[in-house]
Short mmCIF file of C-alpha atoms (C1' of nucleotides) in Angstrom, two decimals:
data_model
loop_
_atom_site.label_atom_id
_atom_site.label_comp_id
_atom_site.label_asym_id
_atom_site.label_seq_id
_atom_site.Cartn_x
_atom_site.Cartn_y
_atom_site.Cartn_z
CA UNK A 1 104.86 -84.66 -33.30
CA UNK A 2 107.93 -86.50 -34.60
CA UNK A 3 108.92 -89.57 -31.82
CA UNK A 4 111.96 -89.28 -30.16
CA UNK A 5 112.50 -92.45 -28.30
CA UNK A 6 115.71 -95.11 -28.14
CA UNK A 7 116.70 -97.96 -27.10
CA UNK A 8 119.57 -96.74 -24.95
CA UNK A 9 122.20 -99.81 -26.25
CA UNK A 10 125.56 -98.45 -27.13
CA UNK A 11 125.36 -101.46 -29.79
CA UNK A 12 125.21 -100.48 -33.77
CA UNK A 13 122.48 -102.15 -34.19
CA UNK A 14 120.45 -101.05 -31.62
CA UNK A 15 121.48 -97.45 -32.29
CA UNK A 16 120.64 -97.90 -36.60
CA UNK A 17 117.53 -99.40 -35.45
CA UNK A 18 116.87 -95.60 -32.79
CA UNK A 19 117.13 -94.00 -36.64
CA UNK A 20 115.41 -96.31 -38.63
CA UNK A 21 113.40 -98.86 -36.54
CA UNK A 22 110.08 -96.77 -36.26
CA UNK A 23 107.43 -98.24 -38.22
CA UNK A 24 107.65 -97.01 -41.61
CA UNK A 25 110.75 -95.91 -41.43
CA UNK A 26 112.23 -98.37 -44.08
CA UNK A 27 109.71 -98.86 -46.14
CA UNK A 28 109.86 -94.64 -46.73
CA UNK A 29 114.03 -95.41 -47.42
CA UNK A 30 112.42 -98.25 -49.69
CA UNK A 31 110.57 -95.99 -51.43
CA UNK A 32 113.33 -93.47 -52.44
CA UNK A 33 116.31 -95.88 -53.38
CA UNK A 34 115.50 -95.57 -56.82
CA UNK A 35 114.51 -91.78 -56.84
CA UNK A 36 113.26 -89.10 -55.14
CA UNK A 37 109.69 -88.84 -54.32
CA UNK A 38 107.53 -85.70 -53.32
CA UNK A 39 104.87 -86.49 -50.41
CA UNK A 40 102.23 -86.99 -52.58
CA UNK A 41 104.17 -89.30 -54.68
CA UNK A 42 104.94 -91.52 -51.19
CA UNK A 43 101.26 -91.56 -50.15
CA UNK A 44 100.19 -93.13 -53.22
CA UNK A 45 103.47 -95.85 -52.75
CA UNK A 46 102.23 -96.29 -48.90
CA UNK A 47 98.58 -96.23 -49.17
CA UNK A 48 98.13 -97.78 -45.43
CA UNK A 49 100.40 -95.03 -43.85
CA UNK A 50 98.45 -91.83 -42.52
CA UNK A 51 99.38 -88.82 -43.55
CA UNK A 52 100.58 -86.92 -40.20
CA UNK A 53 102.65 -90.46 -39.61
CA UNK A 54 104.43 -90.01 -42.60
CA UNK A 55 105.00 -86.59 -41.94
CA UNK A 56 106.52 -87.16 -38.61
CA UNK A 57 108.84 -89.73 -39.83
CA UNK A 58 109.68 -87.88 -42.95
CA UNK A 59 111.22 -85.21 -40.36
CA UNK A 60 112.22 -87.61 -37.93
CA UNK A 61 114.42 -89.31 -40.78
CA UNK A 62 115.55 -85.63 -42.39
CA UNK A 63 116.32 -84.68 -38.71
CA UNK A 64 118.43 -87.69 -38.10
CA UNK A 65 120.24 -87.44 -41.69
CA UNK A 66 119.12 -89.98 -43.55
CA UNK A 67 117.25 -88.29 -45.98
CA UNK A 68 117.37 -84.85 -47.57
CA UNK A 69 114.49 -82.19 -47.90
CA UNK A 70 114.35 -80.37 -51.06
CA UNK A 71 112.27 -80.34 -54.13
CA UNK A 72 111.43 -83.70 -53.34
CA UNK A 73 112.28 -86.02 -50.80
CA UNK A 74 115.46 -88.05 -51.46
CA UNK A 75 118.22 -89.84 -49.07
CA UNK A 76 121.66 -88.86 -48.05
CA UNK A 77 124.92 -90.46 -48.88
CA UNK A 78 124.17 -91.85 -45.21
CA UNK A 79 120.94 -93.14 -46.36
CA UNK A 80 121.74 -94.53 -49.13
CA UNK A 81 124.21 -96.76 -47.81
CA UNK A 82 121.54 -98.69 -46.52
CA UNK A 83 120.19 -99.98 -49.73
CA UNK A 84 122.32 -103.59 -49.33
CA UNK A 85 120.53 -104.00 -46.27
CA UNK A 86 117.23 -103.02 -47.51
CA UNK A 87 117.01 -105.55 -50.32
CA UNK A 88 119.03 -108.31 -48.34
CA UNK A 89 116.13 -107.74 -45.95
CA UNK A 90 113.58 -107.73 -48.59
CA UNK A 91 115.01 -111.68 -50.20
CA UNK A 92 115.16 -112.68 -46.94
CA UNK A 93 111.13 -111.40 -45.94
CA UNK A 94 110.20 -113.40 -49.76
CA UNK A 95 110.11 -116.63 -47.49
CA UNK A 96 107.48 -114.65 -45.27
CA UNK A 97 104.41 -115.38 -45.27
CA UNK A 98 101.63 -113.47 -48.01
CA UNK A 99 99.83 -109.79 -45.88
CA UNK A 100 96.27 -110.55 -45.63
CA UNK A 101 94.56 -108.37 -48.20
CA UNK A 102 94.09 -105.83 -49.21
CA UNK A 103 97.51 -105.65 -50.23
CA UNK A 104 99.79 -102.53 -51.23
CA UNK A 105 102.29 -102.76 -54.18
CA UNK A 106 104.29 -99.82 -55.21
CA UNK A 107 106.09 -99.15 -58.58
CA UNK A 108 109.27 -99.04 -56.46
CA UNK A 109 108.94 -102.72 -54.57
CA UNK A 110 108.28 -103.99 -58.17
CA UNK A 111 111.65 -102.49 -59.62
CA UNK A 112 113.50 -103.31 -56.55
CA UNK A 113 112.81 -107.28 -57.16
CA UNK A 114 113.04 -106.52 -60.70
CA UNK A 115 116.58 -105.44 -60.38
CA UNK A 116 117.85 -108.21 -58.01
CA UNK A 117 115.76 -111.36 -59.45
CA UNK A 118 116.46 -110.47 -63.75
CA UNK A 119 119.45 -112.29 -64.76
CA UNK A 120 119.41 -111.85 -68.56
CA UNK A 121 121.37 -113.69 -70.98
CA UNK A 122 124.77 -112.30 -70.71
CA UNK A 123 125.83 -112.88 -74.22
CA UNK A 124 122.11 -111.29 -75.35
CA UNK A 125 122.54 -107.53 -76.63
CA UNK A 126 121.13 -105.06 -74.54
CA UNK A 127 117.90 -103.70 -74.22
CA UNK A 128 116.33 -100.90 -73.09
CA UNK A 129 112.46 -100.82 -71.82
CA UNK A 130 110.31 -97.52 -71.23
CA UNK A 131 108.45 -98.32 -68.34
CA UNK A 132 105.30 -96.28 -67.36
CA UNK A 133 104.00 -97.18 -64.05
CA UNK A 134 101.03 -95.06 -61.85
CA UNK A 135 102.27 -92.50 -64.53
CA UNK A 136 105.86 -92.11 -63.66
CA UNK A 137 108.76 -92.98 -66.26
CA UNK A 138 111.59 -95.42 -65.75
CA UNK A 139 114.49 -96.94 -67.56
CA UNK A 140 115.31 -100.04 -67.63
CA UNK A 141 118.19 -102.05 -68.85
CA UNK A 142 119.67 -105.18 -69.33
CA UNK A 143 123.21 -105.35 -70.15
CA UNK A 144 126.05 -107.69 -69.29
CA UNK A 145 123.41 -110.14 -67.41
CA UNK A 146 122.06 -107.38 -65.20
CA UNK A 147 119.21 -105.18 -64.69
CA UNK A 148 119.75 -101.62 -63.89
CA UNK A 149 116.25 -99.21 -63.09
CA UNK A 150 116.33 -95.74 -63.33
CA UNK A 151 114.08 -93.23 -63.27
CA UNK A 152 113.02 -90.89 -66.25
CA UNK A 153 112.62 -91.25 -69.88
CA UNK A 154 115.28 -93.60 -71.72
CA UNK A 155 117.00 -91.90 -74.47
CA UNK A 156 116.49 -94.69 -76.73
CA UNK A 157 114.02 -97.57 -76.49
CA UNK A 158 113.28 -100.93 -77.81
CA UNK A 159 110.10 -101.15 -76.56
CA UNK A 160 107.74 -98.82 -73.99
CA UNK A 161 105.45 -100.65 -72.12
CA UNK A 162 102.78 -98.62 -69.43
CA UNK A 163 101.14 -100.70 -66.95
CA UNK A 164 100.68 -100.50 -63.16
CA UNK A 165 103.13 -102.54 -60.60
CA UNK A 166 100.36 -105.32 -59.35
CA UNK A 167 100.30 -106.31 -63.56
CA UNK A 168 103.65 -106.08 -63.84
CA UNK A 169 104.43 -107.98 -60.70
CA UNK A 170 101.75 -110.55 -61.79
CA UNK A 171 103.62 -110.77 -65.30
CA UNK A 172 107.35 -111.10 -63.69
CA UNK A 173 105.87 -113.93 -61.64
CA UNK A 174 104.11 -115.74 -65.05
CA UNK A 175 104.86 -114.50 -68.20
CA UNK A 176 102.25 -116.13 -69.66
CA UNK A 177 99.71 -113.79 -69.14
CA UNK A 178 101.21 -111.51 -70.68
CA UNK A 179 98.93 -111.66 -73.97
CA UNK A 180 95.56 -111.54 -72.13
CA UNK A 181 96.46 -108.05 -70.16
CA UNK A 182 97.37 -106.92 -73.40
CA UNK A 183 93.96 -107.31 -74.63
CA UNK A 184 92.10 -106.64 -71.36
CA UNK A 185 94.00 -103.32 -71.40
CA UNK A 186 96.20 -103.50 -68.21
CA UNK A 187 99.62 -103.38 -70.30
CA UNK A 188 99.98 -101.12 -73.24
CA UNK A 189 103.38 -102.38 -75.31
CA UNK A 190 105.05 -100.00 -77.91
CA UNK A 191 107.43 -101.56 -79.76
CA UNK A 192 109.21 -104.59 -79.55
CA UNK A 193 106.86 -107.11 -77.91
CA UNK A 194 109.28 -110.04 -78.11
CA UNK A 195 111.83 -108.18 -75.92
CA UNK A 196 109.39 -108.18 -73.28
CA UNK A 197 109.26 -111.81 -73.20
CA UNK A 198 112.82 -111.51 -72.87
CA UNK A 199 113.09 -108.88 -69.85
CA UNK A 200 110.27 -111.84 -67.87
CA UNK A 201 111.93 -114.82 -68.70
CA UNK A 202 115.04 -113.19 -67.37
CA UNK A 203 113.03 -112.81 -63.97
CA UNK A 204 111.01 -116.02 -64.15
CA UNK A 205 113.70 -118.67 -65.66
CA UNK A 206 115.82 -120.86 -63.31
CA UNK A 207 119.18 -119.30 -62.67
CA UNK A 208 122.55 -120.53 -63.94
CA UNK A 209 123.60 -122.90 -61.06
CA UNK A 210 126.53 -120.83 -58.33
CA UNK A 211 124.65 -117.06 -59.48
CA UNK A 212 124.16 -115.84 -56.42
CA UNK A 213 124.50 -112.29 -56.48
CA UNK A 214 125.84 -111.08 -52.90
CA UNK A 215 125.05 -107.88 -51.21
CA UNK A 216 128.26 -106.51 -51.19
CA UNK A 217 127.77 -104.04 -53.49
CA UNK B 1 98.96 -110.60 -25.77
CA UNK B 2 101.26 -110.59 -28.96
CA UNK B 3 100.46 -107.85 -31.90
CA UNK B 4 99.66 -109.11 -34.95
CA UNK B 5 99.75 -105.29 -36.95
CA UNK B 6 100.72 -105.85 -40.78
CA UNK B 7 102.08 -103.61 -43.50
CA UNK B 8 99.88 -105.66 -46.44
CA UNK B 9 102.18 -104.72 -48.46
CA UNK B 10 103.39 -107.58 -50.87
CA UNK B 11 106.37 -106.42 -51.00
CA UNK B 12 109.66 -108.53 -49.70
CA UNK B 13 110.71 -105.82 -47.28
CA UNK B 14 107.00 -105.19 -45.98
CA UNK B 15 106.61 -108.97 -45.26
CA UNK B 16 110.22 -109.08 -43.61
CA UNK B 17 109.33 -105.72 -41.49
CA UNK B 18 105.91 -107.81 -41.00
CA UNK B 19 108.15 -110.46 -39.14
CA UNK B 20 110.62 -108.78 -37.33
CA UNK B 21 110.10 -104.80 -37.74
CA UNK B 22 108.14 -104.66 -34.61
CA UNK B 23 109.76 -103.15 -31.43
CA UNK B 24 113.08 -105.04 -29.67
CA UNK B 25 112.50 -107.84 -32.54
CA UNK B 26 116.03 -107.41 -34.58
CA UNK B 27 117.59 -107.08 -30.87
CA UNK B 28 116.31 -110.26 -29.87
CA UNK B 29 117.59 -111.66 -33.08
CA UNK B 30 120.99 -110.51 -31.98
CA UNK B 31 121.21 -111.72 -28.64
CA UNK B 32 120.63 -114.96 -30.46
CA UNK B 33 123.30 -114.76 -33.09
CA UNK B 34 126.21 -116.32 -30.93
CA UNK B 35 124.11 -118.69 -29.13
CA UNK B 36 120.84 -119.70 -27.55
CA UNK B 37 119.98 -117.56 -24.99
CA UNK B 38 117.95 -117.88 -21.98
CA UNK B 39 114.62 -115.98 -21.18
CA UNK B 40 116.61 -114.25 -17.79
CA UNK B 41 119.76 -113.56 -20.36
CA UNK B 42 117.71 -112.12 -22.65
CA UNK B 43 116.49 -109.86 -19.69
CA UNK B 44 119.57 -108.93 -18.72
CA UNK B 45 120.95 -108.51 -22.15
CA UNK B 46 118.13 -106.15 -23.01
CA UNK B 47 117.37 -104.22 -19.34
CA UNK B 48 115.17 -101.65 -20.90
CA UNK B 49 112.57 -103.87 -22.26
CA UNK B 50 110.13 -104.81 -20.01
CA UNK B 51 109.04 -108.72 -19.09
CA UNK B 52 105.45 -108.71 -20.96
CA UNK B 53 106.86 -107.43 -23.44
CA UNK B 54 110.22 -109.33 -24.47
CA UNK B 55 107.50 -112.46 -23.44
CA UNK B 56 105.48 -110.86 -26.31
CA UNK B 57 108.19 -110.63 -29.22
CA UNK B 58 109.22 -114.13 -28.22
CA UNK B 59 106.14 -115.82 -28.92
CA UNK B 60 105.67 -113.62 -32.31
CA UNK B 61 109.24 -114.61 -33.17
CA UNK B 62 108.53 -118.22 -32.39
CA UNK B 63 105.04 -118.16 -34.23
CA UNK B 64 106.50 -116.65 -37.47
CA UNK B 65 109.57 -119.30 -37.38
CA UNK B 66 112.51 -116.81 -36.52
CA UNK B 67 112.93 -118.53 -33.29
CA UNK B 68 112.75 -121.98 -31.35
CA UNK B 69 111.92 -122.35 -28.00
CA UNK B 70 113.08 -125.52 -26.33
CA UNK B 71 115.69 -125.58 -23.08
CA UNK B 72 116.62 -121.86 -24.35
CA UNK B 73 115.32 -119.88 -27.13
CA UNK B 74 117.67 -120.35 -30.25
CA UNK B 75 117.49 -118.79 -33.93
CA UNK B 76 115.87 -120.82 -36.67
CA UNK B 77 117.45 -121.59 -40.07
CA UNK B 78 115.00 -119.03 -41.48
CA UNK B 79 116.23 -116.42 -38.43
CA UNK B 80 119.94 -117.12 -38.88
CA UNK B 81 119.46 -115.77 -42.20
CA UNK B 82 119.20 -112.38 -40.62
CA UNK B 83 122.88 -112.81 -39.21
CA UNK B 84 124.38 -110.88 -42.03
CA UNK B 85 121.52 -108.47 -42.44
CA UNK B 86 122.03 -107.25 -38.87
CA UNK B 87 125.28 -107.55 -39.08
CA UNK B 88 125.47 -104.72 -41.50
CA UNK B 89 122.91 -103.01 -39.86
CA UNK B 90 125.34 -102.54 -36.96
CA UNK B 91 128.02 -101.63 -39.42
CA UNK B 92 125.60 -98.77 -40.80
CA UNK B 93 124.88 -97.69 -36.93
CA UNK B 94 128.08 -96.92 -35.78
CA UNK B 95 127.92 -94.01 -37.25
CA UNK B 96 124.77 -92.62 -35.91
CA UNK B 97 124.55 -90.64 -32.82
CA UNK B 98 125.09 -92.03 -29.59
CA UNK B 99 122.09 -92.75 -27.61
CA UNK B 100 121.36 -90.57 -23.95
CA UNK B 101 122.30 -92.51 -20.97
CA UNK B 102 122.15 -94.72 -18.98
CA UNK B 103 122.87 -96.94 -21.67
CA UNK B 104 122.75 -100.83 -21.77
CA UNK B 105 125.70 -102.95 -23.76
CA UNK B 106 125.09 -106.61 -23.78
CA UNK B 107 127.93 -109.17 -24.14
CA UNK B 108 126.94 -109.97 -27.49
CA UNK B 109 126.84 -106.97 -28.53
CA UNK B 110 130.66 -106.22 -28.12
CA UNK B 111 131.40 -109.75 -29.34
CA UNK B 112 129.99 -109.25 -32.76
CA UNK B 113 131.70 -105.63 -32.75
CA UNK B 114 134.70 -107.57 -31.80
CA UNK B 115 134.62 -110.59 -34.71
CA UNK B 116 133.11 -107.48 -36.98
CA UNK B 117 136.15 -105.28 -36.64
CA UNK B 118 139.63 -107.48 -35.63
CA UNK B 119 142.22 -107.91 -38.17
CA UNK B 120 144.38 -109.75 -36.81
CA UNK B 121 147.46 -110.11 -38.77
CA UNK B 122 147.13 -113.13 -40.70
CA UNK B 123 150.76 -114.36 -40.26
CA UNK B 124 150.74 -114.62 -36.76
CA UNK B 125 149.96 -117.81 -34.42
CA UNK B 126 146.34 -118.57 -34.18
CA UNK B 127 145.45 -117.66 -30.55
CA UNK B 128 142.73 -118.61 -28.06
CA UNK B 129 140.99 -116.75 -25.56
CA UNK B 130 138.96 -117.77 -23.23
CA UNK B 131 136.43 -114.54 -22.27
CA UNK B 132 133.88 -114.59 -19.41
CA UNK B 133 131.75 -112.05 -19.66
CA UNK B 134 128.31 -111.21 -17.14
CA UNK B 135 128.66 -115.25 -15.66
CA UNK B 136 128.73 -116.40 -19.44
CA UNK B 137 131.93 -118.40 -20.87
CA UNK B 138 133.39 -117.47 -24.71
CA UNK B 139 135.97 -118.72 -26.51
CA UNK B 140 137.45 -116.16 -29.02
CA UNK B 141 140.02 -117.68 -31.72
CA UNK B 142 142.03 -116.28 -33.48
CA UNK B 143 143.54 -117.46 -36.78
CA UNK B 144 143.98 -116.59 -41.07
CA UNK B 145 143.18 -113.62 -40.47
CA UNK B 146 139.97 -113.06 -38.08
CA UNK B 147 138.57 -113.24 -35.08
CA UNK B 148 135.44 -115.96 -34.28
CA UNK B 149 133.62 -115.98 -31.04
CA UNK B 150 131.82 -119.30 -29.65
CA UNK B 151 129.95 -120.13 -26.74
CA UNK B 152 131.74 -122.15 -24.07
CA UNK B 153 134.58 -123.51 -23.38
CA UNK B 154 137.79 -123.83 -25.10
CA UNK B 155 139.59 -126.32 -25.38
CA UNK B 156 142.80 -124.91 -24.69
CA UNK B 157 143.35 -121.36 -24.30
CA UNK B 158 146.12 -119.04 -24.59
CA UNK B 159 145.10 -116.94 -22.11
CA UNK B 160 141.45 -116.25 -19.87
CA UNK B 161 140.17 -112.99 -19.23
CA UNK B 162 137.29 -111.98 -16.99
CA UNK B 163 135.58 -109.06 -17.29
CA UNK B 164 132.10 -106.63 -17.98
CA UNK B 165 130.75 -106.16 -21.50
CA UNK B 166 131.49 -102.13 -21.00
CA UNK B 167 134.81 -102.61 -19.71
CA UNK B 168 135.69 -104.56 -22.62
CA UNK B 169 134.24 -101.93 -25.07
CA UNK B 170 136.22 -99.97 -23.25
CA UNK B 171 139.69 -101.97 -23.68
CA UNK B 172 138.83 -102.42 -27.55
CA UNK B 173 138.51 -98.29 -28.15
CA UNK B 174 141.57 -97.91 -26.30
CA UNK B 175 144.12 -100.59 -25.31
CA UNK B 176 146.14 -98.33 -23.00
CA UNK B 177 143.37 -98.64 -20.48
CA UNK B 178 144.45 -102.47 -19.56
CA UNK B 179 147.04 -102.17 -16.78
CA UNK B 180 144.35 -100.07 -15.13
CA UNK B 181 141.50 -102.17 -15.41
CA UNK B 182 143.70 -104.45 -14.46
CA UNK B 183 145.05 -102.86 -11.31
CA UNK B 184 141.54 -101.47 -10.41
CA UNK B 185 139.99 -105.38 -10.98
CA UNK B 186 137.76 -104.25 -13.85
CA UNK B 187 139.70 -107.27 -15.38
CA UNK B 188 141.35 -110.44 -14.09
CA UNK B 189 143.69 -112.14 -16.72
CA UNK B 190 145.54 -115.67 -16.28
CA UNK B 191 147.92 -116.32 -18.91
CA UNK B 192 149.68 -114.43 -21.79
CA UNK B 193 148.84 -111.32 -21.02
CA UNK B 194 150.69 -109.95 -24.05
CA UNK B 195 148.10 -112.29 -26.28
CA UNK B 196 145.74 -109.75 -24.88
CA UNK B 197 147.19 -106.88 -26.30
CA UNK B 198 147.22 -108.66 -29.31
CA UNK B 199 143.35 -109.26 -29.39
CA UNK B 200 142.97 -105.90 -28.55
CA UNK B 201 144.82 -104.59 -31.53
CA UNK B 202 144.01 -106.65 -33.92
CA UNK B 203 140.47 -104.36 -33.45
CA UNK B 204 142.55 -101.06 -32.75
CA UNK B 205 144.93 -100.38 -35.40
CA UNK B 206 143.93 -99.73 -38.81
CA UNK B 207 142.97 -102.03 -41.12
CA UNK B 208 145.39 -102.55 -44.38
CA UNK B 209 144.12 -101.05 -47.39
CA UNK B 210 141.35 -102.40 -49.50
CA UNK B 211 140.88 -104.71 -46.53
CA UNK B 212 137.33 -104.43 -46.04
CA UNK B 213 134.98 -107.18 -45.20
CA UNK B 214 131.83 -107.93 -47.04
CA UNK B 215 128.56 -108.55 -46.08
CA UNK B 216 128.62 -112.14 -48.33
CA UNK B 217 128.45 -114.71 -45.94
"C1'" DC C 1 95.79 -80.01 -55.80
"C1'" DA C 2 100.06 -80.80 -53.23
"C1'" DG C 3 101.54 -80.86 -48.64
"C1'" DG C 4 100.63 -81.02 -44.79
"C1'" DA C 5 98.13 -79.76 -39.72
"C1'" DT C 6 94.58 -81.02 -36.17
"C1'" DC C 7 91.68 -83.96 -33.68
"C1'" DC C 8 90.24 -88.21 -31.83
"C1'" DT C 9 90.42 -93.18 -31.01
"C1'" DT C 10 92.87 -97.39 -30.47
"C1'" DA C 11 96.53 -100.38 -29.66
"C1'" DG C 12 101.24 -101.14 -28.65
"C1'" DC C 13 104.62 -99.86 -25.22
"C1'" DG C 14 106.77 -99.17 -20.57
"C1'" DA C 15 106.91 -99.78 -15.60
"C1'" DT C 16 105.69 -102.12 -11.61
"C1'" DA C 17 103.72 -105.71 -9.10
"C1'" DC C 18 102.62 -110.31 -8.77
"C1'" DT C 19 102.37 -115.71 -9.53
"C1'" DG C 20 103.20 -120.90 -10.67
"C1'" DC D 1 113.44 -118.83 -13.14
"C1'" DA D 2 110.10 -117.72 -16.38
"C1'" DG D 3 106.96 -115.63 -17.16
"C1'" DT D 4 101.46 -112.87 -16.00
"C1'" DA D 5 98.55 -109.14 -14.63
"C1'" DT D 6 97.54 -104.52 -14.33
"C1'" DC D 7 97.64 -99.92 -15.61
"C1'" DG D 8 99.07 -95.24 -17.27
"C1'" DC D 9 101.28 -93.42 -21.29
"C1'" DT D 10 102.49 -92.59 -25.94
"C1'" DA D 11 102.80 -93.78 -30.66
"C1'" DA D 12 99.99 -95.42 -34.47
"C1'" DG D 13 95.87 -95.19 -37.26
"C1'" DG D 14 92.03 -92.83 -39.41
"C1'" DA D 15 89.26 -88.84 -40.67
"C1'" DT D 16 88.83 -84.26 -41.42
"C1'" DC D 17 90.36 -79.63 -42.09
"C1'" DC D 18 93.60 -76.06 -43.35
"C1'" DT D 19 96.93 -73.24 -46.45
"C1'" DG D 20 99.64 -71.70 -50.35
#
DNA sequence: CAGGATCCTTAGCGATACTG
DNA sequence: CAGTATCGCTAAGGATCCTG
């Protein structure tokens, strides 16, 4: 049975937070800002969330327009306007202190910090990476000092890499290790190995000083 | 007794939702964007929350360093990071449904609607206002362009207006409405009352083109 | 097996009354 | 003024069961 309460606040922010406030309800927009999702697909990204919860607010958010029903679940042009706030929220909540375990890390969260902490080389050529994570397919690029994630098969690759989003997450924050998980067997690299290197150091490496990417978009 | 629920999930927007994603948090953290407010203004700010439980959010806020408690409770440095975060959040909510009544506005809310949407025309005289609003003394300014709200006194002021948070909401949807709030004592001016009509506007009438505001501090 | 629905328990919420 | 204390209610959390 889907909640239906408010805060009763004319304000804009109390009424955004009557759509999207309910627990879970952002971390479900979270999940689909880089693609749709089917439910069983979400359940696996939100292993803490119960089933019937996630139900409810999966209609409570169609119901209120933020996200579209079809084939699989996927936001609205409404919706998706929120995806500045969402990952201004999600820089400022890196200065939070660490869940106590154990902790959940989707493929999604991973690409999300990906996307907004990478700055490659501008004057580097571009790259593309196959990235298999919990069995799902992305794209990612680097071009023109950016990294840009999107879902399904590239149609081109320098190198295709399948892990899951706790090793890659572990790799982004210490490149490093990226030879022993090759030999325990928690990242499997096709290709160019070296341009890996290149996609963490873009993460990991100090930024050029005054690169502050803003959230306008 | 203060919850202590988690999303453990390692994920930026988890932790930040960890922080300040429970109930009547991110309101809190707006009645404390213009200045430190009291525990009885936050009460009357925020009429449908009940006293255990803004007492609750407080100390959470406090523990996890979003707030300081001293003569009033104030943002941190951390918490004032959330200014432009909720800021767009309100920007995103003004176009969700309104919520059933009765229905609460505080005075801070239609102050950051106000310095959010004014565009004043940036050739004109900077202006000061001095706005009393619920008991509580502002000073609006403005000048180059837009519209900033302090606590307190001004200085100087071109003109003082005292009034209710709704009645002002009121006057900034719809202008014409001033000689009878006026008349019916909804609002008492001293001064320039053309200055008001100025104010009132510089929120009404559309924006130039390509004249939009982003979320970049 | 995906995609839920149902049931039950617990904990956060909401309202009112009360206190230092 | 600035909170506590109490209590009924409702949403959240967890497990299990159903249906195409």
């Amino acid at each position: 049975m889907p909640t239906n309460r408010s805060y009763r606040d004319s304000c804009g922010i109390a009424r955004a937070l009557d759509v999207v406030g309910e627990r879970w309800a952002l971390l479900v927009v979270r999940e689909l800002l880089l693609a749709p999702q089917r439910f069983s697909e979400l359940r696996h990204a939100l292993p803490h969330v119960s089933s019937n919860l996630l139900a409810d607010r999966l209609r409570e958010l169609e119901h209120r327009g933020v996200v579209h029903r079809g084939e699989a679940y996927e936001l609205t042009d409404w919706g998706r306007k929120l995806e500045p706030i969402v990952r201004a929220l999600g820089d400022w909540g890196i200065d939070a202190p660490q869940p106590p375990e154990p902790t959940a890390l989707s493929a999604t969260s991973v690409l999300i910090f990906l996307e907004g902490a990478a700055r490659p080389d501008p004057a580097a050529p571009p790259t593309t990476y196959r990235l298999e994570l919990d069995g799902r397919v992305w794209t990612v690029h680097l071009a023109s000092g950016r990294a840009e994630v999107r879902p399904g098969e590239p149609p081109t690759a320098d190198v295709s890499l399948r892990t899951d989003p706790k090793t890659l997450s572990a790799l982004l924050s210490d490149p490093a290790t990226l030879d022993t998980a090759r030999t325990d067997g928690s990242v499997a690299v096709v290709g160019d190995v070296s341009a890996i290197s290149h996609l963490l150091h873009a993460v990991t490496d100090p930024w050029p000083a005054g690169d502050q990417l803003n959230m306008s978009q």
